[in-house]
Structure formats: structure tokens, C-alpha cells
Short mmCIF file of N, CA and C in Angstrom, two decimals:
data_model
loop_
_atom_site.label_atom_id
_atom_site.label_comp_id
_atom_site.label_asym_id
_atom_site.label_seq_id
_atom_site.Cartn_x
_atom_site.Cartn_y
_atom_site.Cartn_z
N MET A 1 0.84 -1.18 0.00
CA MET A 1 0.00 0.00 0.00
C MET A 1 0.89 1.24 0.00
N THR A 2 0.59 2.19 -0.87
CA THR A 2 1.35 3.44 -0.96
C THR A 2 0.63 4.53 -0.17
N THR A 3 1.40 5.27 0.60
CA THR A 3 0.84 6.37 1.38
C THR A 3 0.81 7.62 0.52
N ASN A 4 -0.26 8.36 0.59
CA ASN A 4 -0.38 9.62 -0.12
C ASN A 4 0.55 10.64 0.54
N PRO A 5 1.52 11.20 -0.21
CA PRO A 5 2.46 12.15 0.40
C PRO A 5 1.80 13.43 0.88
N ASN A 6 0.59 13.72 0.42
CA ASN A 6 -0.12 14.92 0.85
C ASN A 6 -1.05 14.66 2.03
N GLU A 7 -1.02 13.46 2.56
CA GLU A 7 -1.94 13.09 3.63
C GLU A 7 -1.55 13.69 4.97
N VAL A 8 -2.54 14.19 5.66
CA VAL A 8 -2.37 14.62 7.03
C VAL A 8 -2.87 13.47 7.90
N THR A 9 -2.01 12.93 8.74
CA THR A 9 -2.45 11.87 9.63
C THR A 9 -2.82 12.48 10.99
N MET A 10 -3.75 11.82 11.66
CA MET A 10 -4.20 12.30 12.96
C MET A 10 -4.18 11.15 13.94
N GLU A 11 -3.64 11.43 15.13
CA GLU A 11 -3.60 10.45 16.20
C GLU A 11 -4.15 11.12 17.46
N LEU A 12 -5.01 10.41 18.16
CA LEU A 12 -5.52 10.91 19.44
C LEU A 12 -4.63 10.35 20.55
N ARG A 13 -4.20 11.24 21.44
CA ARG A 13 -3.39 10.83 22.59
C ARG A 13 -4.12 11.21 23.86
N GLY A 14 -4.27 10.24 24.74
CA GLY A 14 -4.95 10.53 26.00
C GLY A 14 -6.33 11.10 25.76
N GLU A 15 -6.78 11.90 26.69
CA GLU A 15 -8.12 12.48 26.62
C GLU A 15 -8.17 13.83 25.91
N THR A 16 -7.00 14.53 25.83
CA THR A 16 -7.06 15.92 25.38
C THR A 16 -6.13 16.26 24.22
N GLU A 17 -5.29 15.35 23.78
CA GLU A 17 -4.33 15.69 22.73
C GLU A 17 -4.71 15.12 21.38
N VAL A 18 -4.34 15.88 20.35
CA VAL A 18 -4.44 15.45 18.96
C VAL A 18 -3.08 15.73 18.32
N VAL A 19 -2.55 14.74 17.59
CA VAL A 19 -1.28 14.90 16.91
C VAL A 19 -1.52 14.76 15.40
N PHE A 20 -1.17 15.81 14.67
CA PHE A 20 -1.24 15.79 13.21
C PHE A 20 0.19 15.68 12.69
N LYS A 21 0.36 14.89 11.63
CA LYS A 21 1.67 14.79 10.98
C LYS A 21 1.49 14.97 9.49
N ARG A 22 2.47 15.61 8.89
CA ARG A 22 2.41 15.87 7.44
C ARG A 22 3.82 16.04 6.92
N HIS A 23 4.15 15.39 5.81
CA HIS A 23 5.45 15.57 5.14
C HIS A 23 5.32 16.65 4.07
N PHE A 24 6.40 17.41 3.91
CA PHE A 24 6.49 18.42 2.86
C PHE A 24 7.78 18.20 2.09
N ALA A 25 7.72 18.30 0.77
CA ALA A 25 8.89 18.13 -0.09
C ALA A 25 9.63 19.46 -0.19
N ALA A 26 10.20 19.88 0.94
CA ALA A 26 10.93 21.16 1.01
C ALA A 26 11.84 21.12 2.23
N PRO A 27 12.88 21.95 2.20
CA PRO A 27 13.79 22.00 3.35
C PRO A 27 13.09 22.51 4.61
N ARG A 28 13.54 22.01 5.75
CA ARG A 28 12.96 22.36 7.03
C ARG A 28 12.91 23.88 7.25
N GLU A 29 13.97 24.58 6.90
CA GLU A 29 14.02 26.02 7.12
C GLU A 29 12.90 26.74 6.36
N LEU A 30 12.64 26.30 5.14
CA LEU A 30 11.59 26.92 4.34
C LEU A 30 10.19 26.61 4.90
N VAL A 31 9.97 25.37 5.32
CA VAL A 31 8.68 25.01 5.92
C VAL A 31 8.48 25.80 7.22
N PHE A 32 9.52 25.91 8.02
CA PHE A 32 9.46 26.70 9.26
C PHE A 32 9.11 28.17 8.94
N ASP A 33 9.81 28.74 7.96
CA ASP A 33 9.54 30.13 7.57
C ASP A 33 8.09 30.33 7.15
N CYS A 34 7.54 29.37 6.42
CA CYS A 34 6.15 29.49 5.96
C CYS A 34 5.16 29.44 7.13
N HIS A 35 5.59 28.88 8.26
CA HIS A 35 4.74 28.82 9.45
C HIS A 35 4.97 29.98 10.41
N THR A 36 6.00 30.80 10.15
CA THR A 36 6.35 31.84 11.13
C THR A 36 6.51 33.24 10.56
N LYS A 37 6.59 33.40 9.27
CA LYS A 37 6.76 34.72 8.67
C LYS A 37 5.42 35.19 8.10
N PRO A 38 4.88 36.30 8.65
CA PRO A 38 3.56 36.76 8.23
C PRO A 38 3.39 36.91 6.72
N GLU A 39 4.40 37.41 6.02
CA GLU A 39 4.26 37.60 4.57
C GLU A 39 4.06 36.27 3.84
N LEU A 40 4.60 35.18 4.38
CA LEU A 40 4.40 33.85 3.79
C LEU A 40 3.10 33.21 4.32
N MET A 41 2.82 33.40 5.58
CA MET A 41 1.60 32.83 6.17
C MET A 41 0.35 33.33 5.45
N ARG A 42 0.34 34.60 5.09
CA ARG A 42 -0.82 35.18 4.38
C ARG A 42 -1.09 34.48 3.04
N ARG A 43 -0.07 33.85 2.49
CA ARG A 43 -0.21 33.25 1.17
C ARG A 43 -0.78 31.83 1.20
N TRP A 44 -0.83 31.20 2.38
CA TRP A 44 -1.32 29.82 2.42
C TRP A 44 -2.27 29.51 3.57
N LEU A 45 -2.26 30.30 4.62
CA LEU A 45 -3.05 29.99 5.80
C LEU A 45 -4.48 30.47 5.60
N ILE A 46 -5.22 29.67 4.86
CA ILE A 46 -6.60 30.02 4.53
C ILE A 46 -7.50 29.75 5.72
N GLY A 47 -8.56 30.49 5.81
CA GLY A 47 -9.50 30.31 6.92
C GLY A 47 -10.75 29.61 6.46
N PRO A 48 -11.79 29.73 7.24
CA PRO A 48 -13.08 29.17 6.82
C PRO A 48 -13.47 29.74 5.46
N GLU A 49 -14.27 29.00 4.73
CA GLU A 49 -14.66 29.42 3.39
C GLU A 49 -15.18 30.86 3.38
N GLY A 50 -14.66 31.63 2.44
CA GLY A 50 -15.07 33.01 2.30
C GLY A 50 -14.30 33.98 3.18
N MET A 51 -13.32 33.47 3.93
CA MET A 51 -12.55 34.33 4.82
C MET A 51 -11.08 34.32 4.41
N VAL A 52 -10.41 35.45 4.65
CA VAL A 52 -8.98 35.57 4.35
C VAL A 52 -8.26 36.01 5.63
N LEU A 53 -6.97 35.69 5.69
CA LEU A 53 -6.16 36.11 6.83
C LEU A 53 -5.92 37.60 6.71
N ASP A 54 -6.68 38.37 7.46
CA ASP A 54 -6.69 39.82 7.39
C ASP A 54 -5.61 40.44 8.28
N THR A 55 -5.42 39.89 9.46
CA THR A 55 -4.43 40.39 10.41
C THR A 55 -3.50 39.25 10.77
N CYS A 56 -2.20 39.48 10.63
CA CYS A 56 -1.20 38.47 10.97
C CYS A 56 -0.05 39.20 11.65
N GLU A 57 -0.18 39.35 12.97
CA GLU A 57 0.82 40.08 13.75
C GLU A 57 1.45 39.12 14.74
N GLN A 58 2.78 39.22 14.90
CA GLN A 58 3.44 38.37 15.88
C GLN A 58 4.81 38.89 16.26
N ASP A 59 5.19 38.52 17.45
CA ASP A 59 6.51 38.80 18.00
C ASP A 59 7.10 37.42 18.31
N LEU A 60 7.80 36.85 17.34
CA LEU A 60 8.25 35.46 17.39
C LEU A 60 9.46 35.31 18.33
N ARG A 61 9.15 35.26 19.61
CA ARG A 61 10.16 35.01 20.65
C ARG A 61 9.40 34.50 21.87
N VAL A 62 10.11 33.82 22.76
CA VAL A 62 9.47 33.33 23.97
C VAL A 62 8.89 34.53 24.73
N GLY A 63 7.60 34.43 25.05
CA GLY A 63 6.89 35.53 25.71
C GLY A 63 6.26 36.51 24.74
N GLY A 64 6.61 36.42 23.46
CA GLY A 64 6.02 37.28 22.45
C GLY A 64 4.57 36.91 22.17
N LYS A 65 3.81 37.85 21.69
CA LYS A 65 2.38 37.65 21.41
C LYS A 65 2.13 37.54 19.91
N TYR A 66 0.98 36.95 19.58
CA TYR A 66 0.56 36.90 18.18
C TYR A 66 -0.95 37.11 18.11
N LEU A 67 -1.41 37.55 16.93
CA LEU A 67 -2.83 37.73 16.65
C LEU A 67 -3.05 37.43 15.18
N TYR A 68 -3.90 36.45 14.89
CA TYR A 68 -4.28 36.10 13.52
C TYR A 68 -5.80 36.23 13.42
N LEU A 69 -6.26 37.17 12.61
CA LEU A 69 -7.69 37.38 12.43
C LEU A 69 -8.08 37.14 10.97
N TYR A 70 -9.16 36.43 10.79
CA TYR A 70 -9.73 36.19 9.47
C TYR A 70 -10.92 37.12 9.30
N ALA A 71 -11.12 37.60 8.07
CA ALA A 71 -12.25 38.50 7.78
C ALA A 71 -12.98 38.01 6.53
N ASP A 72 -14.29 38.22 6.53
CA ASP A 72 -15.07 37.90 5.33
C ASP A 72 -15.36 39.20 4.59
N SER A 73 -16.11 39.12 3.51
CA SER A 73 -16.38 40.29 2.68
C SER A 73 -17.20 41.36 3.40
N SER A 74 -17.89 40.99 4.47
CA SER A 74 -18.66 41.95 5.26
C SER A 74 -17.88 42.48 6.46
N GLU A 75 -16.58 42.17 6.49
CA GLU A 75 -15.69 42.59 7.58
C GLU A 75 -16.00 41.92 8.92
N ASN A 76 -16.70 40.78 8.89
CA ASN A 76 -16.85 39.97 10.10
C ASN A 76 -15.51 39.31 10.36
N LYS A 77 -15.07 39.34 11.62
CA LYS A 77 -13.74 38.82 11.94
C LYS A 77 -13.80 37.81 13.08
N SER A 78 -12.90 36.83 12.99
CA SER A 78 -12.67 35.88 14.07
C SER A 78 -11.25 35.36 13.90
N GLY A 79 -10.74 34.72 14.94
CA GLY A 79 -9.38 34.23 14.81
C GLY A 79 -8.82 33.69 16.10
N VAL A 80 -7.49 33.75 16.21
CA VAL A 80 -6.79 33.22 17.38
C VAL A 80 -5.70 34.19 17.81
N TYR A 81 -5.36 34.10 19.09
CA TYR A 81 -4.26 34.90 19.63
C TYR A 81 -3.61 34.10 20.76
N GLY A 82 -2.41 34.51 21.13
CA GLY A 82 -1.75 33.82 22.23
C GLY A 82 -0.34 34.32 22.45
N THR A 83 0.43 33.48 23.14
CA THR A 83 1.79 33.79 23.54
C THR A 83 2.71 32.64 23.13
N PHE A 84 3.88 32.98 22.61
CA PHE A 84 4.86 31.95 22.26
C PHE A 84 5.54 31.46 23.53
N LYS A 85 5.55 30.13 23.72
CA LYS A 85 6.15 29.50 24.89
C LYS A 85 7.54 28.95 24.60
N GLU A 86 7.77 28.56 23.34
CA GLU A 86 9.08 28.05 22.92
C GLU A 86 9.27 28.40 21.45
N VAL A 87 10.45 28.88 21.11
CA VAL A 87 10.80 29.17 19.72
C VAL A 87 12.24 28.73 19.54
N ILE A 88 12.42 27.68 18.74
CA ILE A 88 13.75 27.20 18.39
C ILE A 88 13.79 27.14 16.87
N VAL A 89 14.42 28.15 16.27
CA VAL A 89 14.48 28.25 14.80
C VAL A 89 15.50 27.24 14.30
N PRO A 90 15.20 26.42 13.32
CA PRO A 90 13.94 26.15 12.61
C PRO A 90 13.28 24.85 13.07
N GLU A 91 13.38 24.55 14.36
CA GLU A 91 12.95 23.24 14.86
C GLU A 91 11.56 23.19 15.48
N ASN A 92 11.19 24.22 16.25
CA ASN A 92 9.97 24.11 17.04
C ASN A 92 9.38 25.48 17.35
N VAL A 93 8.05 25.51 17.36
CA VAL A 93 7.30 26.67 17.84
C VAL A 93 6.17 26.11 18.71
N THR A 94 6.11 26.61 19.95
CA THR A 94 5.04 26.22 20.87
C THR A 94 4.37 27.49 21.36
N ASN A 95 3.04 27.48 21.37
CA ASN A 95 2.29 28.67 21.78
C ASN A 95 0.95 28.29 22.39
N THR A 96 0.40 29.25 23.14
CA THR A 96 -0.98 29.10 23.59
C THR A 96 -1.88 29.50 22.43
N GLU A 97 -3.12 29.05 22.48
CA GLU A 97 -4.08 29.42 21.43
C GLU A 97 -5.41 29.71 22.10
N ASN A 98 -5.82 30.96 21.97
CA ASN A 98 -7.11 31.44 22.48
C ASN A 98 -7.94 31.84 21.27
N TYR A 99 -9.24 31.75 21.39
CA TYR A 99 -10.11 32.00 20.25
C TYR A 99 -10.82 33.34 20.36
N VAL A 100 -10.86 34.06 19.24
CA VAL A 100 -11.59 35.32 19.14
C VAL A 100 -12.85 35.02 18.32
N MET A 101 -13.97 34.95 19.00
CA MET A 101 -15.22 34.66 18.30
C MET A 101 -16.03 35.93 18.04
N ASP A 102 -15.89 36.92 18.92
CA ASP A 102 -16.63 38.18 18.81
C ASP A 102 -15.62 39.32 18.88
N ILE A 103 -15.28 39.87 17.73
CA ILE A 103 -14.25 40.92 17.67
C ILE A 103 -14.67 42.18 18.42
N SER A 104 -15.98 42.44 18.53
CA SER A 104 -16.43 43.66 19.20
C SER A 104 -16.11 43.65 20.69
N SER A 105 -15.98 42.47 21.28
CA SER A 105 -15.66 42.40 22.71
C SER A 105 -14.22 41.94 22.98
N PHE A 106 -13.44 41.79 21.92
CA PHE A 106 -12.06 41.31 22.08
C PHE A 106 -11.16 42.41 22.62
N ASP A 107 -10.43 42.11 23.69
CA ASP A 107 -9.47 43.03 24.27
C ASP A 107 -8.09 42.35 24.23
N PRO A 108 -7.20 42.80 23.32
CA PRO A 108 -5.90 42.14 23.20
C PRO A 108 -5.03 42.28 24.45
N ASN A 109 -5.38 43.19 25.36
CA ASN A 109 -4.61 43.37 26.58
C ASN A 109 -5.17 42.60 27.77
N ALA A 110 -6.31 41.95 27.58
CA ALA A 110 -6.89 41.15 28.67
C ALA A 110 -6.01 39.92 28.92
N PRO A 111 -6.02 39.42 30.15
CA PRO A 111 -5.22 38.22 30.44
C PRO A 111 -5.73 37.03 29.62
N GLU A 112 -4.79 36.17 29.25
CA GLU A 112 -5.16 34.96 28.52
C GLU A 112 -5.90 33.99 29.43
N ASP A 113 -6.69 33.15 28.83
CA ASP A 113 -7.36 32.08 29.55
C ASP A 113 -6.29 31.12 30.08
N PRO A 114 -6.25 30.87 31.38
CA PRO A 114 -5.23 29.96 31.90
C PRO A 114 -5.42 28.53 31.40
N ASN A 115 -6.58 28.23 30.85
CA ASN A 115 -6.85 26.91 30.29
C ASN A 115 -6.81 26.91 28.77
N ALA A 116 -6.02 27.80 28.20
CA ALA A 116 -5.93 27.89 26.74
C ALA A 116 -5.38 26.60 26.15
N THR A 117 -5.73 26.36 24.91
CA THR A 117 -5.13 25.27 24.15
C THR A 117 -3.64 25.59 23.98
N VAL A 118 -2.81 24.55 24.01
CA VAL A 118 -1.38 24.72 23.73
C VAL A 118 -1.09 23.91 22.47
N GLU A 119 -0.42 24.56 21.52
CA GLU A 119 -0.05 23.85 20.30
C GLU A 119 1.44 23.95 20.09
N SER A 120 1.98 22.88 19.51
CA SER A 120 3.41 22.81 19.24
C SER A 120 3.61 22.24 17.85
N ARG A 121 4.47 22.90 17.08
CA ARG A 121 4.83 22.39 15.75
C ARG A 121 6.32 22.11 15.75
N THR A 122 6.68 20.87 15.44
CA THR A 122 8.08 20.45 15.37
C THR A 122 8.39 20.10 13.92
N PHE A 123 9.53 20.57 13.43
CA PHE A 123 9.95 20.39 12.04
C PHE A 123 11.21 19.52 12.04
N THR A 124 11.12 18.36 11.39
CA THR A 124 12.21 17.39 11.38
C THR A 124 12.61 17.07 9.95
N THR A 125 13.90 17.13 9.66
CA THR A 125 14.39 16.77 8.34
C THR A 125 14.40 15.26 8.20
N GLU A 126 13.80 14.76 7.12
CA GLU A 126 13.80 13.33 6.80
C GLU A 126 14.20 13.21 5.33
N GLY A 127 15.50 13.02 5.10
CA GLY A 127 16.00 12.97 3.73
C GLY A 127 15.83 14.33 3.08
N ASP A 128 15.13 14.36 1.94
CA ASP A 128 14.89 15.63 1.26
C ASP A 128 13.52 16.22 1.60
N LYS A 129 12.89 15.69 2.65
CA LYS A 129 11.57 16.16 3.07
C LYS A 129 11.63 16.69 4.49
N THR A 130 10.56 17.35 4.86
CA THR A 130 10.39 17.83 6.24
C THR A 130 9.12 17.21 6.79
N LEU A 131 9.25 16.61 7.96
CA LEU A 131 8.08 16.11 8.68
C LEU A 131 7.68 17.18 9.69
N MET A 132 6.43 17.61 9.60
CA MET A 132 5.90 18.52 10.60
C MET A 132 4.98 17.73 11.50
N THR A 133 5.25 17.81 12.79
CA THR A 133 4.40 17.18 13.80
C THR A 133 3.74 18.30 14.58
N HIS A 134 2.43 18.35 14.52
CA HIS A 134 1.64 19.44 15.11
C HIS A 134 0.79 18.85 16.23
N VAL A 135 1.12 19.18 17.47
CA VAL A 135 0.43 18.64 18.63
C VAL A 135 -0.46 19.73 19.24
N TYR A 136 -1.72 19.39 19.40
CA TYR A 136 -2.67 20.26 20.11
C TYR A 136 -2.97 19.61 21.45
N LYS A 137 -2.86 20.38 22.52
CA LYS A 137 -3.30 19.92 23.83
C LYS A 137 -4.46 20.83 24.23
N PHE A 138 -5.66 20.27 24.13
CA PHE A 138 -6.86 21.02 24.43
C PHE A 138 -7.12 21.03 25.94
N PRO A 139 -7.85 22.01 26.43
CA PRO A 139 -8.09 22.10 27.87
C PRO A 139 -9.00 21.00 28.43
N SER A 140 -9.74 20.32 27.54
CA SER A 140 -10.64 19.25 28.00
C SER A 140 -10.93 18.30 26.85
N ALA A 141 -11.45 17.13 27.20
CA ALA A 141 -11.87 16.16 26.19
C ALA A 141 -13.02 16.73 25.36
N GLU A 142 -13.87 17.53 25.98
CA GLU A 142 -15.02 18.10 25.27
C GLU A 142 -14.57 19.08 24.19
N VAL A 143 -13.58 19.91 24.51
CA VAL A 143 -13.08 20.86 23.52
C VAL A 143 -12.41 20.10 22.37
N ARG A 144 -11.64 19.07 22.69
CA ARG A 144 -11.01 18.27 21.63
C ARG A 144 -12.07 17.67 20.72
N LYS A 145 -13.10 17.10 21.29
CA LYS A 145 -14.18 16.48 20.50
C LYS A 145 -14.83 17.51 19.58
N MET A 146 -15.10 18.71 20.12
CA MET A 146 -15.72 19.77 19.33
C MET A 146 -14.83 20.16 18.14
N MET A 147 -13.53 20.30 18.38
CA MET A 147 -12.61 20.70 17.30
C MET A 147 -12.54 19.63 16.21
N ILE A 148 -12.54 18.38 16.59
CA ILE A 148 -12.52 17.30 15.59
C ILE A 148 -13.82 17.31 14.79
N GLU A 149 -14.94 17.43 15.49
CA GLU A 149 -16.25 17.40 14.82
C GLU A 149 -16.49 18.59 13.92
N CYS A 150 -15.84 19.73 14.19
CA CYS A 150 -16.08 20.92 13.36
C CYS A 150 -15.26 20.90 12.06
N GLY A 151 -14.46 19.85 11.85
CA GLY A 151 -13.75 19.72 10.58
C GLY A 151 -12.34 20.24 10.57
N ALA A 152 -11.70 20.30 11.73
CA ALA A 152 -10.33 20.83 11.80
C ALA A 152 -9.36 20.05 10.92
N VAL A 153 -9.53 18.73 10.83
CA VAL A 153 -8.61 17.92 10.02
C VAL A 153 -8.75 18.26 8.55
N ASP A 154 -9.97 18.34 8.06
CA ASP A 154 -10.18 18.67 6.66
C ASP A 154 -9.66 20.07 6.33
N GLY A 155 -9.90 21.01 7.23
CA GLY A 155 -9.42 22.37 7.02
C GLY A 155 -7.91 22.45 6.98
N MET A 156 -7.27 21.69 7.87
CA MET A 156 -5.81 21.68 7.91
C MET A 156 -5.26 21.06 6.62
N ALA A 157 -5.85 19.96 6.19
CA ALA A 157 -5.39 19.31 4.96
C ALA A 157 -5.52 20.25 3.77
N GLU A 158 -6.60 21.01 3.72
CA GLU A 158 -6.81 21.97 2.63
C GLU A 158 -5.75 23.07 2.65
N CYS A 159 -5.45 23.59 3.84
CA CYS A 159 -4.40 24.60 3.97
C CYS A 159 -3.06 24.06 3.47
N TYR A 160 -2.77 22.82 3.81
CA TYR A 160 -1.47 22.25 3.46
C TYR A 160 -1.34 21.99 1.96
N LEU A 161 -2.43 21.82 1.26
CA LEU A 161 -2.36 21.73 -0.20
C LEU A 161 -1.94 23.08 -0.78
N VAL A 162 -2.48 24.16 -0.22
CA VAL A 162 -2.08 25.51 -0.65
C VAL A 162 -0.61 25.75 -0.29
N LEU A 163 -0.20 25.31 0.90
CA LEU A 163 1.19 25.44 1.32
C LEU A 163 2.11 24.69 0.36
N ASN A 164 1.72 23.50 -0.07
CA ASN A 164 2.52 22.73 -1.04
C ASN A 164 2.80 23.55 -2.29
N SER A 165 1.78 24.22 -2.80
CA SER A 165 1.96 25.05 -4.00
C SER A 165 2.92 26.18 -3.73
N LEU A 166 2.80 26.82 -2.57
CA LEU A 166 3.71 27.91 -2.22
C LEU A 166 5.14 27.40 -2.09
N LEU A 167 5.33 26.27 -1.43
CA LEU A 167 6.67 25.69 -1.28
C LEU A 167 7.30 25.39 -2.65
N SER A 168 6.50 24.86 -3.56
CA SER A 168 7.00 24.58 -4.92
C SER A 168 7.44 25.86 -5.62
N GLU A 169 6.66 26.91 -5.42
CA GLU A 169 6.97 28.20 -6.04
C GLU A 169 8.25 28.81 -5.44
N LEU A 170 8.45 28.65 -4.14
CA LEU A 170 9.59 29.26 -3.45
C LEU A 170 10.91 28.51 -3.62
N ARG A 171 10.84 27.22 -3.97
CA ARG A 171 12.07 26.43 -4.07
C ARG A 171 12.82 26.73 -5.33
#
């Protein structure tokens, strides 16, 4: 049996973790850059249908903050924000992830939820490819279940197809 090189695999760990893995036919440094440089992220990090990455701000260092907001044609916005917990270029990025569902009540200076999701992306060279391992640790089993049921895997796989095209263009 041949594995599809564009496949995103998903593994459930314990009650609250989800591990996604995906290979990219590009050097680790380039894949890392596409996940951490706003000018590259805007080119592949698509949001829900009809939405574009409108705001992509970050201070890529331990303790630095980020804000990614998606907007639709009516200027409705939602997204994620958080703090970087670990940054090892070009090996790993770990951050908290909080959700912005109502932009009108969003205060970027408010304290983060102490039970925020924590996500980590590790980039490993495997021959001429890069393996990205993306671990989400959700605050509860219920939140993990909701994220899986809302189509996070399909959305991630779709984003990575766009990323593949960008990587091909940049190489």
C-alpha cells in the first residue's frame, strides 16, 4: 500500500491531545519560515470558506504575542491569539491558542485564559523532506471532541495543499 504524500495523519493521545503529521517536499528552514513569517503565512493559511487572513501580527520570541484574524467580505472577523512558549528556529514553535469569536468584545490586553489550548509544531528533516508534527493539547476532552467534529482535520489538509503550491513556487 502506498501512502499519499499529501496526507495529514491524525492520532488521538490521552483524553485531550491530537497529533497531526504531514510531510512536505521542502527543506525544514523553508517550511518553518512558511509557518512563522507573516508575509508567507498570508499566502497559504486560509481560513473558513469566504474568509482571508486579514491580520497576521506576531513577536516570534518566547513571551512574544501573536494575533491572527480572518475576515469575510462583510468585515466579520474571528481568529486566534496567544503567547509563544518556545521558539527554536527552525525546529519548534510552541504557543498558547485562544479563540476570538466576537471581535467587538475582544481586548488584546486582557489576560489569557489559563486553560488555553497549547499547540506545538516540530519540524524534522527526513532525507529531502520535512516532517511537521503538530500537537494540540486542548483544555478538556469536550473541547477536543468539538474541534474534531467541526472539521479541523479537513481544514488543515486543505491549507497544506495551498502550502505545497507555495513551497514549490519558493524552491
